[in-house]
Coordinates of C-alpha atoms in Angstrom, one line a residue:
Chain F
M1 CA 7.6 240.4 -10.8
R2 CA 7.5 240.0 -7.3
S3 CA 6.2 237.2 -6.2
E4 CA 4.4 237.0 -3.0
P5 CA 4.9 234.6 -0.3
I6 CA 2.9 231.2 -0.4
V7 CA 2.0 231.7 3.5
S8 CA 1.6 235.3 4.6
A9 CA -1.2 234.1 7.7
P10 CA 0.7 234.4 11.0
L11 CA 0.3 231.7 13.7
G12 CA -1.1 233.4 15.3
R13 CA -4.2 233.2 13.3
S14 CA -5.6 229.8 13.5
T15 CA -6.2 228.9 9.5
S16 CA -6.1 225.4 7.6
L17 CA -2.9 226.5 6.1
N18 CA -1.3 227.2 9.8
E19 CA -2.3 224.3 11.3
M20 CA -1.2 221.6 8.2
R21 CA 2.3 224.1 9.1
A22 CA 2.4 223.2 12.6
L23 CA 1.3 219.7 11.7
A24 CA 4.6 219.4 9.0
A25 CA 6.9 221.4 12.0
V26 CA 6.2 218.4 14.6
I27 CA 6.4 215.3 11.7
R28 CA 10.2 216.8 11.2
R29 CA 10.5 217.1 14.3
E30 CA 9.1 213.6 15.0
W31 CA 11.5 212.6 12.2
T32 CA 14.4 214.1 13.2
I33 CA 14.1 212.9 16.9
F34 CA 13.2 209.2 15.9
I35 CA 16.4 208.9 13.5
R36 CA 18.4 210.8 16.1
Y37 CA 19.2 207.5 17.6
P38 CA 20.2 205.0 15.5
S39 CA 19.3 201.6 17.9
W40 CA 15.6 202.2 15.6
I41 CA 17.5 200.3 13.1
I42 CA 18.1 197.4 15.3
S43 CA 14.4 197.4 16.8
L44 CA 13.2 197.4 13.4
L45 CA 15.4 194.2 12.5
I46 CA 16.0 192.7 15.3
W47 CA 12.6 192.5 17.4
P48 CA 10.1 191.1 15.4
I49 CA 12.6 187.5 15.2
I50 CA 13.5 188.1 18.8
F51 CA 9.8 188.5 20.8
P52 CA 8.0 185.7 19.0
M53 CA 11.2 183.3 19.1
G54 CA 10.3 183.0 23.2
Y55 CA 6.9 181.9 22.6
I56 CA 8.6 179.3 19.6
L57 CA 10.7 177.9 21.8
T58 CA 8.4 177.9 24.8
A59 CA 6.2 175.6 22.3
R60 CA 9.4 173.5 21.1
A61 CA 10.1 172.7 24.6
L62 CA 6.1 171.6 25.7
S63 CA 6.5 169.5 22.3
G64 CA 8.9 167.0 23.8
V65 CA 12.1 165.5 22.8
D66 CA 9.9 162.8 20.6
G67 CA 7.2 165.4 19.5
S68 CA 4.2 164.1 21.9
G69 CA 3.6 167.2 23.2
L70 CA 3.5 168.4 19.8
T71 CA 0.3 165.4 19.0
Q72 CA -1.5 166.3 22.1
F73 CA -1.1 170.2 20.7
Q74 CA -2.8 169.3 17.4
I75 CA -6.2 167.2 18.8
N76 CA -6.2 170.3 21.5
T77 CA -6.4 172.4 18.9
G78 CA -6.8 171.1 15.8
L79 CA -4.0 173.7 14.3
T80 CA -1.0 172.0 12.7
E81 CA 1.6 173.9 13.5
Y82 CA 2.1 176.6 15.3
V83 CA 5.1 179.1 14.4
G84 CA 2.9 180.7 12.0
Y85 CA 0.5 181.5 14.5
M86 CA 2.3 182.5 16.7
A87 CA 4.1 184.9 14.1
V88 CA 1.2 186.1 13.2
G89 CA 0.2 187.1 16.8
T90 CA 3.2 188.5 18.1
M91 CA 3.2 190.6 15.4
I92 CA 0.4 192.7 16.1
W93 CA 1.1 192.7 19.9
M94 CA 4.1 194.6 18.8
W95 CA 2.4 196.8 16.4
Q96 CA -0.2 197.9 19.3
N97 CA 2.7 198.0 22.2
V98 CA 5.2 200.2 19.8
V99 CA 1.8 202.3 19.1
L100 CA 0.9 202.3 23.2
W101 CA 4.3 203.8 24.2
N102 CA 5.2 205.9 21.1
V103 CA 2.1 207.5 20.0
G104 CA 0.3 206.7 23.8
G105 CA 3.7 208.2 25.9
A106 CA 4.5 211.1 23.3
L107 CA 3.0 213.9 25.5
R108 CA 3.9 212.2 28.4
N109 CA 7.5 212.9 26.5
E110 CA 6.8 216.2 26.1
Q111 CA 5.5 216.5 29.7
M112 CA 8.6 215.0 31.1
R113 CA 11.0 217.1 28.4
G114 CA 9.1 220.1 29.6
T115 CA 8.5 221.2 26.5
L116 CA 4.6 220.3 26.8
E117 CA 3.1 223.9 28.5
S118 CA 5.2 226.1 25.8
N119 CA 4.1 224.2 23.3
W120 CA 0.2 223.9 24.4
L121 CA 0.7 227.7 24.7
S122 CA 1.6 228.6 21.1
P123 CA -1.5 229.3 19.3
T124 CA -1.5 226.6 17.3
W125 CA -3.7 223.2 16.8
R126 CA -3.1 221.0 19.6
F127 CA -4.4 218.0 18.4
A128 CA -0.8 218.3 16.0
Y129 CA 1.1 217.1 18.2
L130 CA -0.6 213.4 18.9
L131 CA -0.9 213.2 15.2
G132 CA 2.2 214.1 14.1
A133 CA 3.7 212.2 16.8
S134 CA 2.0 209.3 14.9
V135 CA 3.1 210.0 11.5
P136 CA 6.6 209.2 11.7
Q137 CA 5.9 206.0 13.9
L138 CA 3.0 204.7 11.5
I139 CA 5.7 204.4 8.6
S140 CA 8.5 203.0 10.9
M141 CA 5.9 200.2 11.8
L142 CA 4.5 199.9 8.5
V143 CA 8.3 199.3 7.2
M144 CA 7.9 196.3 10.8
L145 CA 5.5 195.0 9.6
L146 CA 7.2 194.5 5.9
V147 CA 10.7 193.5 7.5
S148 CA 8.4 191.0 9.7
G149 CA 6.7 189.0 7.0
L150 CA 9.8 188.1 5.4
E151 CA 11.9 188.0 8.4
Y152 CA 9.3 184.8 9.1
A153 CA 9.1 184.0 5.7
F154 CA 13.1 183.6 5.2
L155 CA 14.2 182.6 8.9
F156 CA 11.6 181.0 10.4
G157 CA 10.3 179.0 8.2
V158 CA 6.7 180.5 7.6
K159 CA 4.8 179.7 4.4
F160 CA 2.1 182.9 3.8
Q161 CA -0.1 180.8 1.7
G162 CA -2.6 183.7 1.2
S163 CA -3.2 186.6 -0.3
L164 CA -0.7 190.3 0.4
P165 CA -3.4 192.4 -1.3
L166 CA -6.1 190.6 1.3
T167 CA -3.2 191.5 4.1
L168 CA -2.9 194.8 3.5
L169 CA -6.7 195.6 3.6
V170 CA -6.4 194.0 7.0
I171 CA -3.7 195.9 7.8
L172 CA -5.1 199.3 6.2
V173 CA -8.6 198.6 8.0
S174 CA -7.6 197.9 11.5
I175 CA -5.2 201.4 11.7
P176 CA -7.8 203.2 12.4
A177 CA -9.1 201.4 16.2
V178 CA -5.4 200.7 16.3
Y179 CA -4.2 204.8 16.9
G180 CA -7.6 205.7 18.0
L181 CA -6.7 204.0 21.4
G182 CA -3.0 205.4 21.4
F183 CA -5.1 208.5 20.8
A184 CA -7.3 207.9 23.5
F185 CA -4.1 206.6 25.8
A186 CA -2.1 209.7 25.2
S187 CA -4.8 211.9 26.4
L188 CA -4.9 209.8 29.6
V189 CA -1.6 208.8 30.2
I190 CA -0.7 213.0 30.5
T191 CA -3.8 213.7 33.0
M192 CA -2.6 210.5 34.9
K193 CA 0.9 210.8 35.3
E194 CA 1.9 206.7 35.2
A195 CA 2.8 205.8 31.7
N196 CA 4.7 202.1 32.4
A197 CA 1.6 201.5 34.5
F198 CA -1.4 202.0 31.6
V199 CA 0.8 200.7 28.7
F200 CA 1.3 197.7 30.9
L201 CA -1.9 197.6 31.5
V202 CA -3.4 197.8 28.2
R203 CA -0.8 195.4 26.4
G204 CA -1.5 192.8 29.3
I205 CA -4.9 192.5 28.1
V206 CA -4.1 192.7 24.7
M207 CA -1.6 189.8 25.5
V208 CA -3.7 187.8 27.3
F209 CA -7.5 187.7 25.9
C210 CA -6.9 188.1 22.2
G211 CA -4.7 184.6 21.3
V212 CA -1.6 186.1 20.4
T213 CA 0.1 182.6 21.1
Y214 CA -2.9 179.8 21.3
P215 CA -6.3 179.7 19.9
L216 CA -8.9 181.7 21.8
A217 CA -11.2 178.0 22.2
I218 CA -8.7 177.1 25.0
Q219 CA -9.6 180.1 27.1
P220 CA -12.6 179.9 29.6
Q221 CA -15.4 181.3 28.2
W222 CA -15.6 184.4 30.1
M223 CA -12.5 184.9 28.5
Q224 CA -14.1 184.9 25.5
N225 CA -16.2 186.5 25.8
V226 CA -14.0 189.8 27.2
A227 CA -11.3 189.0 24.0
A228 CA -15.3 189.8 21.5
W229 CA -14.8 193.4 22.6
L230 CA -11.2 194.1 21.7
P231 CA -10.5 194.9 17.9
Q232 CA -7.3 193.2 18.2
T233 CA -8.9 190.2 18.3
Y234 CA -10.5 190.3 14.8
I235 CA -7.2 192.6 13.8
I236 CA -4.8 188.8 14.7
H237 CA -7.8 186.6 13.5
A238 CA -8.0 188.8 10.3
V239 CA -3.9 188.6 9.5
R240 CA -3.6 185.2 10.2
S241 CA -6.4 184.4 8.1
A242 CA -5.2 186.8 5.1
A243 CA -1.8 185.6 5.1
L244 CA -1.6 182.5 5.8
S245 CA -4.3 180.4 5.1
T246 CA -6.6 180.7 1.3
E247 CA -9.9 180.7 2.5
G248 CA -9.6 184.3 1.0
F249 CA -12.0 187.4 0.9
Q250 CA -14.2 185.7 3.1
G251 CA -12.4 184.5 5.6
I252 CA -11.9 187.6 6.8
A253 CA -14.8 190.0 6.0
H254 CA -16.5 189.9 9.2
D255 CA -13.2 190.8 10.7
L256 CA -13.3 193.6 8.8
Q257 CA -16.9 194.3 9.8
M258 CA -15.8 194.5 13.1
L259 CA -12.6 196.6 12.6
V260 CA -14.4 198.9 10.5
L261 CA -17.0 199.7 14.0
F262 CA -14.0 199.5 15.8
G263 CA -12.1 202.0 14.1
A264 CA -14.9 204.5 14.6
F265 CA -15.1 203.7 18.2
W266 CA -11.9 204.4 18.7
L267 CA -11.3 207.5 16.8
A268 CA -14.7 209.5 18.3
L269 CA -12.8 207.8 21.4
G270 CA -9.3 209.2 21.4
M271 CA -10.4 212.6 20.2
A272 CA -13.2 213.0 22.8
V273 CA -10.8 212.2 25.5
F274 CA -8.3 214.4 24.1
A275 CA -10.9 217.6 24.1
W276 CA -11.8 216.5 27.3
M277 CA -7.9 216.8 28.6
E278 CA -7.5 219.6 26.6
R279 CA -10.3 221.2 28.7
R280 CA -9.4 220.0 31.7
A281 CA -5.6 221.0 31.5
R282 CA -6.8 224.6 31.4
Q283 CA -9.2 224.5 33.9
T284 CA -6.5 222.6 36.6
G285 CA -3.7 224.0 35.1
A286 CA -1.6 220.9 36.0
I287 CA -0.3 220.6 32.2
G288 CA 3.5 220.9 33.3
Q289 CA 3.7 219.1 35.9
Y290 CA 4.9 215.7 37.0
Chain R
M1 CA 31.0 217.1 60.7
E2 CA 33.0 215.4 57.2
T3 CA 32.1 217.2 54.1
L4 CA 31.0 215.4 50.6
S5 CA 34.6 217.1 49.9
T6 CA 36.8 215.2 52.3
P7 CA 35.5 211.7 50.9
T8 CA 35.5 209.0 54.2
L9 CA 34.1 205.8 54.3
A10 CA 30.7 207.8 56.3
S11 CA 30.1 209.9 53.7
H12 CA 30.0 207.7 51.0
L13 CA 28.0 205.8 52.6
R14 CA 25.3 209.2 53.4
A15 CA 25.6 209.3 49.9
L16 CA 24.6 206.2 48.6
S17 CA 21.9 206.6 51.3
A18 CA 21.1 209.8 49.6
L19 CA 20.4 207.9 46.3
I20 CA 18.6 204.9 47.9
R21 CA 16.1 207.3 49.0
K22 CA 16.0 209.5 46.4
D23 CA 15.0 206.4 44.2
W24 CA 12.4 204.6 47.2
K25 CA 10.6 208.1 47.2
Q26 CA 10.7 208.7 43.1
Y27 CA 9.2 205.1 43.0
W28 CA 6.8 205.1 45.3
R29 CA 5.3 208.0 43.9
Y30 CA 3.7 206.9 40.8
P31 CA 1.8 203.8 42.9
L32 CA 0.2 202.4 39.8
N33 CA 3.4 201.8 38.6
A34 CA 4.4 199.5 42.0
I35 CA 1.3 197.7 41.6
S36 CA 1.4 197.1 37.7
S37 CA 4.8 195.7 38.3
V38 CA 3.5 192.9 40.9
F39 CA 0.7 191.9 37.7
H40 CA 3.0 192.8 34.9
P41 CA 4.6 188.8 35.1
L42 CA 2.1 187.5 35.1
V43 CA 0.7 189.2 32.1
W44 CA 3.9 187.6 29.8
I45 CA 3.5 184.4 32.0
A46 CA -0.9 183.7 30.9
P47 CA -0.2 183.2 27.3
V48 CA 2.7 180.3 28.2
Y49 CA 0.2 178.7 30.7
F50 CA -2.6 178.6 28.2
M51 CA -0.2 177.2 25.8
G52 CA 1.1 174.3 28.1
L53 CA -2.5 173.6 28.2
A54 CA -3.0 172.8 24.6
F55 CA 0.1 171.1 24.9
S56 CA -0.9 168.8 28.0
H57 CA -2.8 166.0 28.8
N58 CA -4.9 165.8 31.6
G59 CA -2.8 169.0 33.0
K60 CA 0.3 166.8 32.3
A61 CA 3.2 168.4 30.6
L62 CA 4.9 165.1 29.1
G63 CA 6.7 166.8 26.5
F64 CA 8.4 169.4 28.7
A65 CA 9.4 166.4 31.5
Q66 CA 11.1 165.3 28.7
Y67 CA 13.6 168.2 28.5
S68 CA 13.1 169.5 32.2
G69 CA 12.6 166.1 34.1
T70 CA 9.0 167.8 35.1
T71 CA 5.8 168.1 34.2
D72 CA 5.1 171.0 35.7
F73 CA 5.7 173.9 33.5
M74 CA 4.7 176.8 35.7
S75 CA 6.8 176.4 38.1
F76 CA 9.1 176.0 36.3
I77 CA 8.5 179.4 34.8
L78 CA 7.5 181.2 37.5
L79 CA 10.7 180.5 39.0
G80 CA 12.6 181.3 35.9
T81 CA 10.4 184.8 36.0
M82 CA 11.1 185.9 39.4
L83 CA 14.8 185.2 39.2
E84 CA 14.6 186.9 35.9
N85 CA 13.2 190.3 37.8
F86 CA 16.1 190.1 39.9
I87 CA 18.5 190.1 37.0
N88 CA 16.8 192.8 35.2
A89 CA 16.7 194.8 37.7
V90 CA 20.5 194.8 37.9
F91 CA 20.2 195.8 33.9
W92 CA 17.4 198.4 34.6
G93 CA 18.3 199.7 37.8
M94 CA 21.6 200.5 36.6
G95 CA 21.6 201.5 32.6
Y96 CA 18.1 202.8 33.0
A97 CA 18.7 204.5 35.8
L98 CA 21.9 206.7 33.9
K99 CA 19.5 207.7 30.7
N100 CA 16.8 209.3 33.5
D101 CA 19.3 211.3 35.1
M102 CA 20.3 212.2 31.4
D103 CA 17.0 213.0 30.3
S104 CA 16.3 215.4 33.6
G105 CA 19.4 216.6 32.9
V106 CA 21.2 216.0 35.8
M107 CA 23.2 213.6 34.9
E108 CA 26.3 216.3 34.4
S109 CA 25.6 217.5 38.2
N110 CA 25.8 214.7 39.6
W111 CA 29.1 213.5 38.4
L112 CA 30.9 216.6 39.4
T113 CA 30.4 215.2 42.7
P114 CA 32.6 213.7 44.8
I115 CA 31.4 210.6 44.9
P116 CA 32.9 207.5 43.2
R117 CA 31.3 206.8 40.0
L118 CA 30.7 202.8 40.8
L119 CA 28.7 204.1 44.3
I120 CA 26.1 206.2 42.0
L121 CA 25.3 203.0 40.2
I122 CA 25.3 200.6 43.3
G123 CA 23.6 203.4 44.8
H124 CA 21.0 203.6 41.7
S125 CA 20.5 199.0 42.1
V126 CA 19.5 198.9 45.7
T127 CA 16.1 200.5 45.2
N128 CA 15.3 198.7 42.5
L129 CA 16.5 195.4 44.0
V130 CA 14.6 195.6 47.6
V131 CA 11.5 196.9 45.2
T132 CA 11.9 193.6 43.1
A133 CA 12.5 191.4 46.3
I134 CA 8.8 192.7 47.1
T135 CA 6.5 193.2 44.1
S136 CA 8.0 189.3 42.9
T137 CA 7.4 187.6 46.2
G138 CA 3.6 189.1 45.3
M139 CA 4.0 187.9 41.9
L140 CA 4.8 184.4 43.3
F141 CA 2.1 184.8 45.5
F142 CA -0.3 185.6 43.1
G143 CA 0.8 183.4 40.3
G144 CA 1.0 180.8 42.7
L145 CA -2.5 181.1 43.9
I146 CA -3.7 181.4 39.6
F147 CA -1.6 178.9 38.1
G148 CA 0.3 177.0 41.5
F149 CA 3.4 176.7 42.4
H150 CA 4.6 173.4 44.1
P151 CA 8.0 173.5 45.4
T152 CA 9.4 170.3 46.7
G153 CA 13.4 171.4 47.8
D154 CA 15.2 173.4 50.4
V155 CA 14.2 176.7 50.1
L156 CA 17.3 178.4 51.8
T157 CA 19.7 175.8 49.6
A158 CA 18.1 177.0 46.7
L159 CA 18.7 180.4 47.5
L160 CA 23.1 180.3 47.7
P161 CA 23.8 180.0 43.9
I162 CA 21.3 183.2 43.5
L163 CA 24.5 185.3 45.6
P164 CA 27.2 184.9 43.5
M165 CA 24.9 185.4 39.9
M166 CA 23.3 188.5 41.5
I167 CA 27.1 189.6 42.3
G168 CA 28.3 188.5 39.3
L169 CA 25.7 190.6 37.6
Y170 CA 26.6 193.6 38.3
G171 CA 29.7 193.3 37.2
F172 CA 27.7 193.3 33.8
G173 CA 25.6 195.8 35.0
F174 CA 28.8 198.2 35.4
A175 CA 30.1 197.7 32.0
F176 CA 26.2 197.7 30.0
A177 CA 25.4 201.9 32.2
A178 CA 29.1 202.7 30.7
L179 CA 27.6 201.4 27.2
V180 CA 24.2 203.3 27.5
M181 CA 26.7 206.8 29.1
L182 CA 28.4 206.4 25.4
M183 CA 25.5 205.4 23.2
R184 CA 22.9 208.1 25.2
E185 CA 20.4 205.6 25.0
A186 CA 18.4 202.9 27.0
N187 CA 15.0 201.6 26.0
T188 CA 16.6 199.3 22.9
M189 CA 19.4 198.2 24.5
V190 CA 18.4 197.4 27.9
D191 CA 15.2 195.8 26.2
L192 CA 16.9 193.7 23.7
S193 CA 19.8 193.2 26.1
S194 CA 17.2 191.5 28.5
F195 CA 15.1 189.9 26.2
L196 CA 17.6 188.1 24.4
V197 CA 19.7 186.7 28.3
Q198 CA 15.9 185.8 29.1
I199 CA 15.9 183.5 26.0
F200 CA 19.0 182.2 26.0
S201 CA 19.4 181.1 29.6
G202 CA 16.3 179.4 29.8
S203 CA 13.8 181.5 32.1
N204 CA 10.7 180.1 30.6
F205 CA 12.2 176.6 29.1
P206 CA 14.9 174.1 29.6
V207 CA 17.9 175.2 27.0
N208 CA 18.0 171.6 26.4
A209 CA 14.9 172.4 23.8
L210 CA 17.4 175.2 22.2
P211 CA 18.4 174.5 18.5
R212 CA 21.9 172.6 18.6
Y213 CA 23.3 175.4 17.2
L214 CA 21.8 178.2 19.4
L215 CA 22.6 175.8 22.4
P216 CA 26.2 177.3 22.6
V217 CA 24.9 180.2 23.5
A218 CA 23.1 179.3 26.7
L219 CA 25.7 177.1 27.8
A220 CA 28.5 180.5 27.5
L221 CA 25.5 182.3 29.8
P222 CA 26.8 182.0 33.2
L223 CA 23.2 183.1 34.1
T224 CA 22.1 179.8 32.7
Y225 CA 23.9 177.3 35.5
G226 CA 22.4 179.9 38.1
L227 CA 18.9 179.8 37.4
D228 CA 19.2 175.8 36.5
S229 CA 20.5 175.2 40.2
V230 CA 17.9 177.0 41.7
R231 CA 15.4 175.2 39.8
A232 CA 17.0 171.8 40.6
R233 CA 17.4 172.6 44.1
L234 CA 13.8 174.2 44.8
I235 CA 11.6 172.3 41.7
G236 CA 13.2 169.2 41.2
T237 CA 14.5 169.2 37.7
T238 CA 17.0 167.4 36.1
P239 CA 20.7 170.0 36.7
L240 CA 22.4 170.7 33.1
V241 CA 25.6 169.8 34.9
P242 CA 26.5 168.3 38.8
L243 CA 25.5 171.5 41.1
N244 CA 28.9 171.3 42.7
V245 CA 30.5 172.2 39.4
E246 CA 27.2 175.1 38.4
M247 CA 28.5 176.2 41.9
I248 CA 31.9 176.4 40.9
L249 CA 31.3 178.1 37.9
L250 CA 28.9 180.9 39.0
I251 CA 31.6 181.6 41.5
V252 CA 34.2 182.1 39.1
F253 CA 31.9 184.0 36.7
M254 CA 30.8 186.3 39.5
F255 CA 34.9 187.4 40.3
V256 CA 35.7 187.8 36.3
M257 CA 32.5 190.1 35.6
L258 CA 33.4 192.2 38.7
W259 CA 36.4 192.6 36.6
I260 CA 35.8 192.8 33.0
G261 CA 33.2 195.1 34.5
T262 CA 34.7 197.4 36.4
A263 CA 37.1 198.0 33.8
A264 CA 35.0 198.6 31.2
F265 CA 32.9 200.9 33.0
R266 CA 36.7 203.3 33.6
A267 CA 37.7 202.9 30.1
L268 CA 34.1 204.1 28.8
E269 CA 33.8 206.7 31.2
R270 CA 36.7 207.9 30.2
R271 CA 35.7 208.2 26.4
V272 CA 32.4 209.9 27.6
R273 CA 34.5 212.9 29.5
I274 CA 37.3 213.4 26.6
L275 CA 34.2 213.3 24.7
G276 CA 32.2 215.9 26.6
T277 CA 29.1 214.3 25.8
L278 CA 27.8 213.2 29.7
G279 CA 25.1 216.1 29.7
Q280 CA 23.8 215.1 25.8
H281 CA 20.8 213.0 25.5

């Protein structure tokens, strides 16, 4: 018996199946590019160690030979140790940073390679280009978070006294906010064409306001007010609470609530900005320019 | 008029000036990037400032002074960051520029022109160095306004160790650029190496605060002595070794790195031509 082809509709006719095929093709392509450069292994293994190391060693220098600075730190912040605290903060910052570069820069990279315009003209679901770039990135980031945790425990001696399921829950709930921002960012970047400046701005805001390496209480009140509007503040606090303390669900309940709200907001905004950019690109005809 | 096909010193200088003009034009084409390079280093410094406050009593980092000889940790860090910008300019200016050429598809055609290859690399770094000088001055100005910068020494004397340090860095930059050509990947290598150098040369903290097993790495880096020397001359920190010994070390480093860097570049570039991968990325 002759079997019918599973997929008969061409890409020219838009069906859900075609959209999924386009998405799968983009994921495959992004994955191939990702593993083509073996340096990703270095990024995965080495960055989680050396990035927090800069801050941890500065804290060590500030502590002084006799530990008098550390005593002052304990008086000022109420924290007993800083290594785990900084390791978790910098780990979340790295996650957002990589999403901004990779997901946020996905369309811009296509623009620079000169393939964006031709892809845009093909009868495919355009959001697939962005979504497809996010999938391999999300997988690699989840692996990186896992590797980071192991490295902090074994190399830095961080004691993860909290709960692994709660930590995973926080990471899961954080995904829409982190990637929603990446989607909105990607659309803005191909319109404004200055990816570096935008990445520096956004990751800079996270670095300065969200308490990556120090407690928020150290900041002036106006900075604490700004931090309250940034989802990364809640992600960092929640992961620290879930992984390092024994507070349990109570310690992260408020953060989770805020992250759900921020996630919905950023995902909606990300898709809205993408739709706006898509329309604008057709009106101005400038999508191929860089 | 001479053409580039009969290379002379004048034709080399024309080629160099064309490269610089092209990079300059390209850089200022994206003005937001230029503005961000003034403020971006301040973003890295801001968390350290708040961290420093958490470790201080009445604004004085007494613990920090035990390692560095000064309680003024912000001047220490601002100065380190500014010097680090210049160090990065050589990393980025050459290795990263080659990667950009590869991605834009002009690497192979540029390589076929009758210009010394090292001249292409130097040309790529000049704009970067000029831009770094402009943006670092801006960074120091705004950083000084926000966090405070209090130099106490003589600026001209402090500039002395920078000269051999930067020339020596060119040697390193040549070798690194060749490695980028061979690996066809720049971001990770540039980020990683510059970050490691930043940590081990003590741009944000005195290297004697490193754990004992890491200290030899810092002491093996000539840049450590460059940063240390400038700080000791400008903000009065305690130097690791006497200042004249640091100067001799930097001069020796300059000659050794130029020699090693040039030789490494020639060998790797030859390898890339044998492999025929120059146009690939």
